[in-house]
Amino acid sequence: MSVLNDITELAQDVYFSINGAENDDTDEDLTTFQNGFVRSFNLWVREYETEAYWKVARVNDYELATILNTTDYSFALPTDYRTPVFAKNKELKFVLNDGTIISRFSLVNPDQRQVDIESLRPDRATFLEGGRNGGGTVVLSRAPRDEEVGAKIVLDVVKRFPKLTTTVGTVLDWIYNDQVAVLGIAKNQTLSDVTKVSLSKSFTQRYGNELNKAVNINNATTEVDMMDVDDFSGIGGI
């Protein structure tokens, strides 16, 4: 099935969900209908892609840069990528060509930065977003040392979802299922249409349920989440 056929089918699903009937446009009107859906889809997918670190967009052990000197401590993430992965125990690493990890930086959100005692200051890395076009800047808490020059900077990142066009439909395979797209787009379209706004609440609720299902499946793991606690075993009794 061609990309344009996929677009028309999804556009009809959205139209039917809102109006209870198929769109019967032909010729130039059909082209306008298809192009309108493409725009609506691309607006919605920018909302959808931020809901999780979707596995389909994940790139593990992405090589951000090679360390060339001991002065640079910020490095550009290309606009094809949306963000590093921020999660418990996620690190940015300096890795030699043979795979040896020589330094580790805890990845922290900019809002989690703090002032540390100089002697206890851990290595950290954070990310400054590049805005609507994606990418941004990875900033280290210190500049590389002499022995780290030549190492690669490695971390887990997430790609931006590609745009849908009438000739390239890669992004259609990146979404969880057709239903989440149909409900999300219907939610947005009815919210902006004064004659259909009464339907928006229902679409919003149904979309939320479908989205939660997708996020839960995406984030599913067999690993037990352990709580970090202080170790007081070295304290003796009186």
PDB file of C-alpha atoms in Angstrom:
ATOM      1  CA  MET A   1       0.000   0.000   0.000  1.00  0.00           C
ATOM      2  CA  SER A   2       1.371   3.411  -0.945  1.00  0.00           C
ATOM      3  CA  VAL A   3       2.006   6.148   1.581  1.00  0.00           C
ATOM      4  CA  LEU A   4      -0.816   8.211   0.084  1.00  0.00           C
ATOM      5  CA  ASN A   5      -3.233   5.301   0.501  1.00  0.00           C
ATOM      6  CA  ASP A   6      -2.169   4.944   4.158  1.00  0.00           C
ATOM      7  CA  ILE A   7      -2.714   8.670   4.673  1.00  0.00           C
ATOM      8  CA  THR A   8      -6.151   8.571   3.044  1.00  0.00           C
ATOM      9  CA  GLU A   9      -7.198   5.583   5.154  1.00  0.00           C
ATOM     10  CA  LEU A  10      -6.097   7.211   8.420  1.00  0.00           C
ATOM     11  CA  ALA A  11      -7.681  10.533   7.395  1.00  0.00           C
ATOM     12  CA  GLN A  12     -10.946   8.714   6.716  1.00  0.00           C
ATOM     13  CA  ASP A  13     -10.751   7.009  10.126  1.00  0.00           C
ATOM     14  CA  VAL A  14     -10.397  10.398  11.827  1.00  0.00           C
ATOM     15  CA  TYR A  15     -13.193  11.907   9.750  1.00  0.00           C
ATOM     16  CA  PHE A  16     -15.506   8.954  10.449  1.00  0.00           C
ATOM     17  CA  SER A  17     -14.741   9.063  14.187  1.00  0.00           C
ATOM     18  CA  ILE A  18     -15.793  12.715  14.299  1.00  0.00           C
ATOM     19  CA  ASN A  19     -18.646  12.788  11.764  1.00  0.00           C
ATOM     20  CA  GLY A  20     -19.972   9.230  11.612  1.00  0.00           C
ATOM     21  CA  ALA A  21     -19.535   9.112   7.829  1.00  0.00           C
ATOM     22  CA  GLU A  22     -16.731   8.922   5.264  1.00  0.00           C
ATOM     23  CA  ASN A  23     -15.428  11.946   3.423  1.00  0.00           C
ATOM     24  CA  ASP A  24     -16.510  11.787  -0.245  1.00  0.00           C
ATOM     25  CA  ASP A  25     -14.079  14.369  -1.646  1.00  0.00           C
ATOM     26  CA  THR A  26     -12.486  13.699  -5.035  1.00  0.00           C
ATOM     27  CA  ASP A  27      -9.835  15.273  -7.251  1.00  0.00           C
ATOM     28  CA  GLU A  28      -8.517  18.589  -5.866  1.00  0.00           C
ATOM     29  CA  ASP A  29     -10.775  18.399  -2.822  1.00  0.00           C
ATOM     30  CA  LEU A  30      -9.353  14.958  -1.973  1.00  0.00           C
ATOM     31  CA  THR A  31      -5.823  16.356  -2.230  1.00  0.00           C
ATOM     32  CA  THR A  32      -6.789  19.169   0.140  1.00  0.00           C
ATOM     33  CA  PHE A  33      -8.293  16.582   2.517  1.00  0.00           C
ATOM     34  CA  GLN A  34      -5.092  14.509   2.453  1.00  0.00           C
ATOM     35  CA  ASN A  35      -2.822  17.518   2.925  1.00  0.00           C
ATOM     36  CA  GLY A  36      -4.955  18.704   5.843  1.00  0.00           C
ATOM     37  CA  PHE A  37      -4.543  15.339   7.529  1.00  0.00           C
ATOM     38  CA  VAL A  38      -0.760  15.422   7.032  1.00  0.00           C
ATOM     39  CA  ARG A  39      -0.606  18.787   8.784  1.00  0.00           C
ATOM     40  CA  SER A  40      -2.848  17.577  11.615  1.00  0.00           C
ATOM     41  CA  PHE A  41      -0.778  14.422  12.029  1.00  0.00           C
ATOM     42  CA  ASN A  42       2.506  16.324  12.227  1.00  0.00           C
ATOM     43  CA  LEU A  43       1.086  18.711  14.832  1.00  0.00           C
ATOM     44  CA  TRP A  44      -0.147  15.780  16.917  1.00  0.00           C
ATOM     45  CA  VAL A  45       3.033  13.688  16.609  1.00  0.00           C
ATOM     46  CA  ARG A  46       5.117  16.505  18.164  1.00  0.00           C
ATOM     47  CA  GLU A  47       2.842  16.151  21.193  1.00  0.00           C
ATOM     48  CA  TYR A  48       2.950  12.340  21.147  1.00  0.00           C
ATOM     49  CA  GLU A  49       6.745  11.960  20.870  1.00  0.00           C
ATOM     50  CA  THR A  50       7.306  13.717  24.203  1.00  0.00           C
ATOM     51  CA  GLU A  51       5.070  11.333  26.165  1.00  0.00           C
ATOM     52  CA  ALA A  52       7.791   8.686  26.581  1.00  0.00           C
ATOM     53  CA  TYR A  53      11.243   7.626  25.539  1.00  0.00           C
ATOM     54  CA  TRP A  54       9.673   5.536  22.775  1.00  0.00           C
ATOM     55  CA  LYS A  55      11.757   2.419  22.089  1.00  0.00           C
ATOM     56  CA  VAL A  56      11.385   2.836  18.345  1.00  0.00           C
ATOM     57  CA  ALA A  57      13.210   6.177  18.617  1.00  0.00           C
ATOM     58  CA  ARG A  58      15.872   5.106  21.128  1.00  0.00           C
ATOM     59  CA  VAL A  59      19.555   5.003  20.207  1.00  0.00           C
ATOM     60  CA  ASN A  60      21.635   3.332  22.907  1.00  0.00           C
ATOM     61  CA  ASP A  61      25.353   4.114  23.234  1.00  0.00           C
ATOM     62  CA  TYR A  62      25.199   6.966  20.769  1.00  0.00           C
ATOM     63  CA  GLU A  63      28.636   8.460  20.045  1.00  0.00           C
ATOM     64  CA  LEU A  64      28.140  12.167  20.628  1.00  0.00           C
ATOM     65  CA  ALA A  65      31.711  13.339  19.974  1.00  0.00           C
ATOM     66  CA  THR A  66      35.399  12.542  20.323  1.00  0.00           C
ATOM     67  CA  ILE A  67      37.259  14.512  22.977  1.00  0.00           C
ATOM     68  CA  LEU A  68      39.840  16.698  21.256  1.00  0.00           C
ATOM     69  CA  ASN A  69      41.091  18.942  24.054  1.00  0.00           C
ATOM     70  CA  THR A  70      40.865  19.774  27.741  1.00  0.00           C
ATOM     71  CA  THR A  71      38.940  23.028  27.347  1.00  0.00           C
ATOM     72  CA  ASP A  72      35.603  22.128  25.717  1.00  0.00           C
ATOM     73  CA  TYR A  73      32.956  20.896  28.128  1.00  0.00           C
ATOM     74  CA  SER A  74      29.812  21.386  26.006  1.00  0.00           C
ATOM     75  CA  PHE A  75      28.895  19.349  22.950  1.00  0.00           C
ATOM     76  CA  ALA A  76      26.122  19.753  20.372  1.00  0.00           C
ATOM     77  CA  LEU A  77      23.435  17.086  19.983  1.00  0.00           C
ATOM     78  CA  PRO A  78      22.318  17.143  16.313  1.00  0.00           C
ATOM     79  CA  THR A  79      18.788  18.248  15.429  1.00  0.00           C
ATOM     80  CA  ASP A  80      17.827  14.693  14.394  1.00  0.00           C
ATOM     81  CA  TYR A  81      17.695  13.918  18.117  1.00  0.00           C
ATOM     82  CA  ARG A  82      15.261  15.168  20.745  1.00  0.00           C
ATOM     83  CA  THR A  83      16.943  14.483  24.080  1.00  0.00           C
ATOM     84  CA  PRO A  84      19.254  12.224  26.062  1.00  0.00           C
ATOM     85  CA  VAL A  85      17.514   9.588  28.158  1.00  0.00           C
ATOM     86  CA  PHE A  86      17.132  10.778  31.746  1.00  0.00           C
ATOM     87  CA  ALA A  87      16.461   7.892  34.125  1.00  0.00           C
ATOM     88  CA  LYS A  88      17.768   6.347  37.307  1.00  0.00           C
ATOM     89  CA  ASN A  89      21.425   5.363  36.944  1.00  0.00           C
ATOM     90  CA  LYS A  90      21.692   6.722  33.391  1.00  0.00           C
ATOM     91  CA  GLU A  91      25.194   7.946  32.623  1.00  0.00           C
ATOM     92  CA  LEU A  92      27.235   9.707  30.003  1.00  0.00           C
ATOM     93  CA  LYS A  93      30.507   7.843  29.533  1.00  0.00           C
ATOM     94  CA  PHE A  94      33.976   8.491  28.182  1.00  0.00           C
ATOM     95  CA  VAL A  95      34.916   5.345  26.249  1.00  0.00           C
ATOM     96  CA  LEU A  96      38.236   4.341  24.684  1.00  0.00           C
ATOM     97  CA  ASN A  97      38.421   2.702  21.246  1.00  0.00           C
ATOM     98  CA  ASP A  98      38.748  -0.723  22.854  1.00  0.00           C
ATOM     99  CA  GLY A  99      35.487  -0.207  24.755  1.00  0.00           C
ATOM    100  CA  THR A 100      37.049   0.603  28.133  1.00  0.00           C
ATOM    101  CA  ILE A 101      34.987   3.116  30.135  1.00  0.00           C
ATOM    102  CA  ILE A 102      37.352   5.582  31.787  1.00  0.00           C
ATOM    103  CA  SER A 103      34.880   8.172  33.166  1.00  0.00           C
ATOM    104  CA  ARG A 104      31.207   8.312  34.070  1.00  0.00           C
ATOM    105  CA  PHE A 105      28.960  11.373  34.389  1.00  0.00           C
ATOM    106  CA  SER A 106      25.523  11.115  35.994  1.00  0.00           C
ATOM    107  CA  LEU A 107      22.856  12.523  33.655  1.00  0.00           C
ATOM    108  CA  VAL A 108      20.702  15.072  35.447  1.00  0.00           C
ATOM    109  CA  ASN A 109      17.930  17.400  34.378  1.00  0.00           C
ATOM    110  CA  PRO A 110      18.979  21.088  34.553  1.00  0.00           C
ATOM    111  CA  ASP A 111      16.438  21.556  37.365  1.00  0.00           C
ATOM    112  CA  GLN A 112      18.328  18.979  39.441  1.00  0.00           C
ATOM    113  CA  ARG A 113      21.652  20.776  39.392  1.00  0.00           C
ATOM    114  CA  GLN A 114      23.016  21.666  42.810  1.00  0.00           C
ATOM    115  CA  VAL A 115      26.016  23.211  44.526  1.00  0.00           C
ATOM    116  CA  ASP A 116      28.337  20.520  45.892  1.00  0.00           C
ATOM    117  CA  ILE A 117      31.190  20.578  48.362  1.00  0.00           C
ATOM    118  CA  GLU A 118      34.293  20.908  46.179  1.00  0.00           C
ATOM    119  CA  SER A 119      35.983  17.787  47.521  1.00  0.00           C
ATOM    120  CA  LEU A 120      32.831  15.679  47.019  1.00  0.00           C
ATOM    121  CA  ARG A 121      31.723  17.074  43.672  1.00  0.00           C
ATOM    122  CA  PRO A 122      30.599  14.211  41.382  1.00  0.00           C
ATOM    123  CA  ASP A 123      30.865  14.304  37.612  1.00  0.00           C
ATOM    124  CA  ARG A 124      27.526  15.279  36.107  1.00  0.00           C
ATOM    125  CA  ALA A 125      26.147  16.073  32.670  1.00  0.00           C
ATOM    126  CA  THR A 126      23.000  17.946  31.742  1.00  0.00           C
ATOM    127  CA  PHE A 127      21.184  18.945  28.573  1.00  0.00           C
ATOM    128  CA  LEU A 128      19.999  22.297  27.261  1.00  0.00           C
ATOM    129  CA  GLU A 129      17.252  21.866  24.679  1.00  0.00           C
ATOM    130  CA  GLY A 130      17.651  23.410  21.248  1.00  0.00           C
ATOM    131  CA  GLY A 131      14.001  24.449  20.883  1.00  0.00           C
ATOM    132  CA  ARG A 132      11.452  23.623  18.215  1.00  0.00           C
ATOM    133  CA  ASN A 133      13.981  22.290  15.720  1.00  0.00           C
ATOM    134  CA  GLY A 134      15.369  19.645  18.088  1.00  0.00           C
ATOM    135  CA  GLY A 135      18.900  18.981  19.203  1.00  0.00           C
ATOM    136  CA  GLY A 136      20.576  20.997  21.901  1.00  0.00           C
ATOM    137  CA  THR A 137      23.733  21.055  23.986  1.00  0.00           C
ATOM    138  CA  VAL A 138      25.129  18.465  26.376  1.00  0.00           C
ATOM    139  CA  VAL A 139      27.039  20.269  29.134  1.00  0.00           C
ATOM    140  CA  LEU A 140      29.548  18.552  31.428  1.00  0.00           C
ATOM    141  CA  SER A 141      30.266  19.644  34.985  1.00  0.00           C
ATOM    142  CA  ARG A 142      33.970  19.771  34.170  1.00  0.00           C
ATOM    143  CA  ALA A 143      36.274  19.858  31.163  1.00  0.00           C
ATOM    144  CA  PRO A 144      37.986  16.609  30.102  1.00  0.00           C
ATOM    145  CA  ARG A 145      41.397  15.782  31.568  1.00  0.00           C
ATOM    146  CA  ASP A 146      44.585  15.059  29.614  1.00  0.00           C
ATOM    147  CA  GLU A 147      44.205  11.299  29.934  1.00  0.00           C
ATOM    148  CA  GLU A 148      40.643  11.512  28.542  1.00  0.00           C
ATOM    149  CA  VAL A 149      41.583  13.209  25.254  1.00  0.00           C
ATOM    150  CA  GLY A 150      40.798  10.866  22.353  1.00  0.00           C
ATOM    151  CA  ALA A 151      37.983   9.079  24.158  1.00  0.00           C
ATOM    152  CA  LYS A 152      34.474   9.019  22.733  1.00  0.00           C
ATOM    153  CA  ILE A 153      31.526  10.585  24.561  1.00  0.00           C
ATOM    154  CA  VAL A 154      28.754   7.990  24.679  1.00  0.00           C
ATOM    155  CA  LEU A 155      25.173   8.211  25.978  1.00  0.00           C
ATOM    156  CA  ASP A 156      21.639   7.007  25.267  1.00  0.00           C
ATOM    157  CA  VAL A 157      19.498   9.405  23.221  1.00  0.00           C
ATOM    158  CA  VAL A 158      16.091   9.614  21.572  1.00  0.00           C
ATOM    159  CA  LYS A 159      15.508  10.540  17.946  1.00  0.00           C
ATOM    160  CA  ARG A 160      12.897  13.054  16.884  1.00  0.00           C
ATOM    161  CA  PHE A 161       9.950  11.483  15.103  1.00  0.00           C
ATOM    162  CA  PRO A 162      10.251  12.192  11.363  1.00  0.00           C
ATOM    163  CA  LYS A 163       7.599  14.292   9.653  1.00  0.00           C
ATOM    164  CA  LEU A 164       4.870  12.664   7.606  1.00  0.00           C
ATOM    165  CA  THR A 165       4.707  13.648   3.939  1.00  0.00           C
ATOM    166  CA  THR A 166       2.617  12.347   1.066  1.00  0.00           C
ATOM    167  CA  THR A 167       5.673  10.435  -0.197  1.00  0.00           C
ATOM    168  CA  VAL A 168       7.492   9.390   3.014  1.00  0.00           C
ATOM    169  CA  GLY A 169       5.508   7.550   5.676  1.00  0.00           C
ATOM    170  CA  THR A 170       8.260   6.220   7.963  1.00  0.00           C
ATOM    171  CA  VAL A 171       6.678   7.843  11.013  1.00  0.00           C
ATOM    172  CA  LEU A 172       3.494   5.789  10.578  1.00  0.00           C
ATOM    173  CA  ASP A 173       5.509   2.738  11.681  1.00  0.00           C
ATOM    174  CA  TRP A 174       6.816   4.601  14.739  1.00  0.00           C
ATOM    175  CA  ILE A 175       3.468   5.117  16.470  1.00  0.00           C
ATOM    176  CA  TYR A 176       2.033   2.495  18.835  1.00  0.00           C
ATOM    177  CA  ASN A 177      -1.067   1.838  16.714  1.00  0.00           C
ATOM    178  CA  ASP A 178      -3.519   3.587  14.387  1.00  0.00           C
ATOM    179  CA  GLN A 179      -6.047   4.081  17.170  1.00  0.00           C
ATOM    180  CA  VAL A 180      -3.820   6.301  19.286  1.00  0.00           C
ATOM    181  CA  ALA A 181      -3.174   8.517  16.248  1.00  0.00           C
ATOM    182  CA  VAL A 182      -6.843   8.667  15.232  1.00  0.00           C
ATOM    183  CA  LEU A 183      -8.004   9.584  18.744  1.00  0.00           C
ATOM    184  CA  GLY A 184      -5.199  12.098  19.283  1.00  0.00           C
ATOM    185  CA  ILE A 185      -5.877  13.893  16.006  1.00  0.00           C
ATOM    186  CA  ALA A 186      -9.652  13.781  16.536  1.00  0.00           C
ATOM    187  CA  LYS A 187      -9.127  15.287  19.999  1.00  0.00           C
ATOM    188  CA  ASN A 188      -7.206  18.208  18.539  1.00  0.00           C
ATOM    189  CA  GLN A 189      -9.516  18.752  15.571  1.00  0.00           C
ATOM    190  CA  THR A 190     -12.715  18.799  17.621  1.00  0.00           C
ATOM    191  CA  LEU A 191     -11.165  21.132  20.181  1.00  0.00           C
ATOM    192  CA  SER A 192     -10.505  23.706  17.451  1.00  0.00           C
ATOM    193  CA  ASP A 193     -13.936  23.326  15.785  1.00  0.00           C
ATOM    194  CA  VAL A 194     -16.728  25.252  17.532  1.00  0.00           C
ATOM    195  CA  THR A 195     -19.327  22.919  15.971  1.00  0.00           C
ATOM    196  CA  LYS A 196     -17.581  19.804  17.304  1.00  0.00           C
ATOM    197  CA  VAL A 197     -16.007  21.023  20.546  1.00  0.00           C
ATOM    198  CA  SER A 198     -18.573  19.117  22.620  1.00  0.00           C
ATOM    199  CA  LEU A 199     -16.993  15.879  21.351  1.00  0.00           C
ATOM    200  CA  SER A 200     -13.492  16.854  22.439  1.00  0.00           C
ATOM    201  CA  LYS A 201     -13.878  15.726  26.047  1.00  0.00           C
ATOM    202  CA  SER A 202     -14.804  12.209  24.971  1.00  0.00           C
ATOM    203  CA  PHE A 203     -11.923  12.001  22.502  1.00  0.00           C
ATOM    204  CA  THR A 204      -9.525  13.364  25.121  1.00  0.00           C
ATOM    205  CA  GLN A 205     -10.548  10.682  27.632  1.00  0.00           C
ATOM    206  CA  ARG A 206     -10.345   7.856  25.109  1.00  0.00           C
ATOM    207  CA  TYR A 207      -7.030   9.133  23.799  1.00  0.00           C
ATOM    208  CA  GLY A 208      -5.653   9.325  27.340  1.00  0.00           C
ATOM    209  CA  ASN A 209      -6.597   5.685  27.939  1.00  0.00           C
ATOM    210  CA  GLU A 210      -4.991   4.528  24.690  1.00  0.00           C
ATOM    211  CA  LEU A 211      -1.891   6.639  25.310  1.00  0.00           C
ATOM    212  CA  ASN A 212      -1.455   5.262  28.831  1.00  0.00           C
ATOM    213  CA  LYS A 213      -1.647   1.748  27.450  1.00  0.00           C
ATOM    214  CA  ALA A 214       1.034   2.558  24.873  1.00  0.00           C
ATOM    215  CA  VAL A 215       3.312   4.215  27.440  1.00  0.00           C
ATOM    216  CA  ASN A 216       2.955   1.320  29.901  1.00  0.00           C
ATOM    217  CA  ILE A 217       3.837  -1.236  27.239  1.00  0.00           C
ATOM    218  CA  ASN A 218       6.776   0.883  26.075  1.00  0.00           C
ATOM    219  CA  ASN A 219       8.100   1.214  29.639  1.00  0.00           C
ATOM    220  CA  ALA A 220       7.474  -2.394  30.668  1.00  0.00           C
ATOM    221  CA  THR A 221      10.442  -4.073  32.367  1.00  0.00           C
ATOM    222  CA  THR A 222      11.230  -7.177  34.392  1.00  0.00           C
ATOM    223  CA  GLU A 223      13.754  -5.318  36.536  1.00  0.00           C
ATOM    224  CA  VAL A 224      12.756  -4.658  40.147  1.00  0.00           C
ATOM    225  CA  ASP A 225      12.948  -0.976  41.068  1.00  0.00           C
ATOM    226  CA  MET A 226      15.100  -0.845  44.218  1.00  0.00           C
ATOM    227  CA  MET A 227      15.072   2.061  46.644  1.00  0.00           C
ATOM    228  CA  ASP A 228      18.419   3.535  47.630  1.00  0.00           C
ATOM    229  CA  VAL A 229      18.807   3.763  51.417  1.00  0.00           C
ATOM    230  CA  ASP A 230      21.592   4.958  53.667  1.00  0.00           C
ATOM    231  CA  ASP A 231      23.904   2.281  55.051  1.00  0.00           C
ATOM    232  CA  PHE A 232      24.142   2.569  58.855  1.00  0.00           C
ATOM    233  CA  SER A 233      25.780  -0.840  59.354  1.00  0.00           C
ATOM    234  CA  GLY A 234      29.008   0.758  60.551  1.00  0.00           C
ATOM    235  CA  ILE A 235      27.356   2.424  63.561  1.00  0.00           C
ATOM    236  CA  GLY A 236      27.910   0.472  66.745  1.00  0.00           C
ATOM    237  CA  GLY A 237      25.858   0.362  69.918  1.00  0.00           C
ATOM    238  CA  ILE A 238      26.547   2.209  73.137  1.00  0.00           C
TER     239      ILE A 238
END
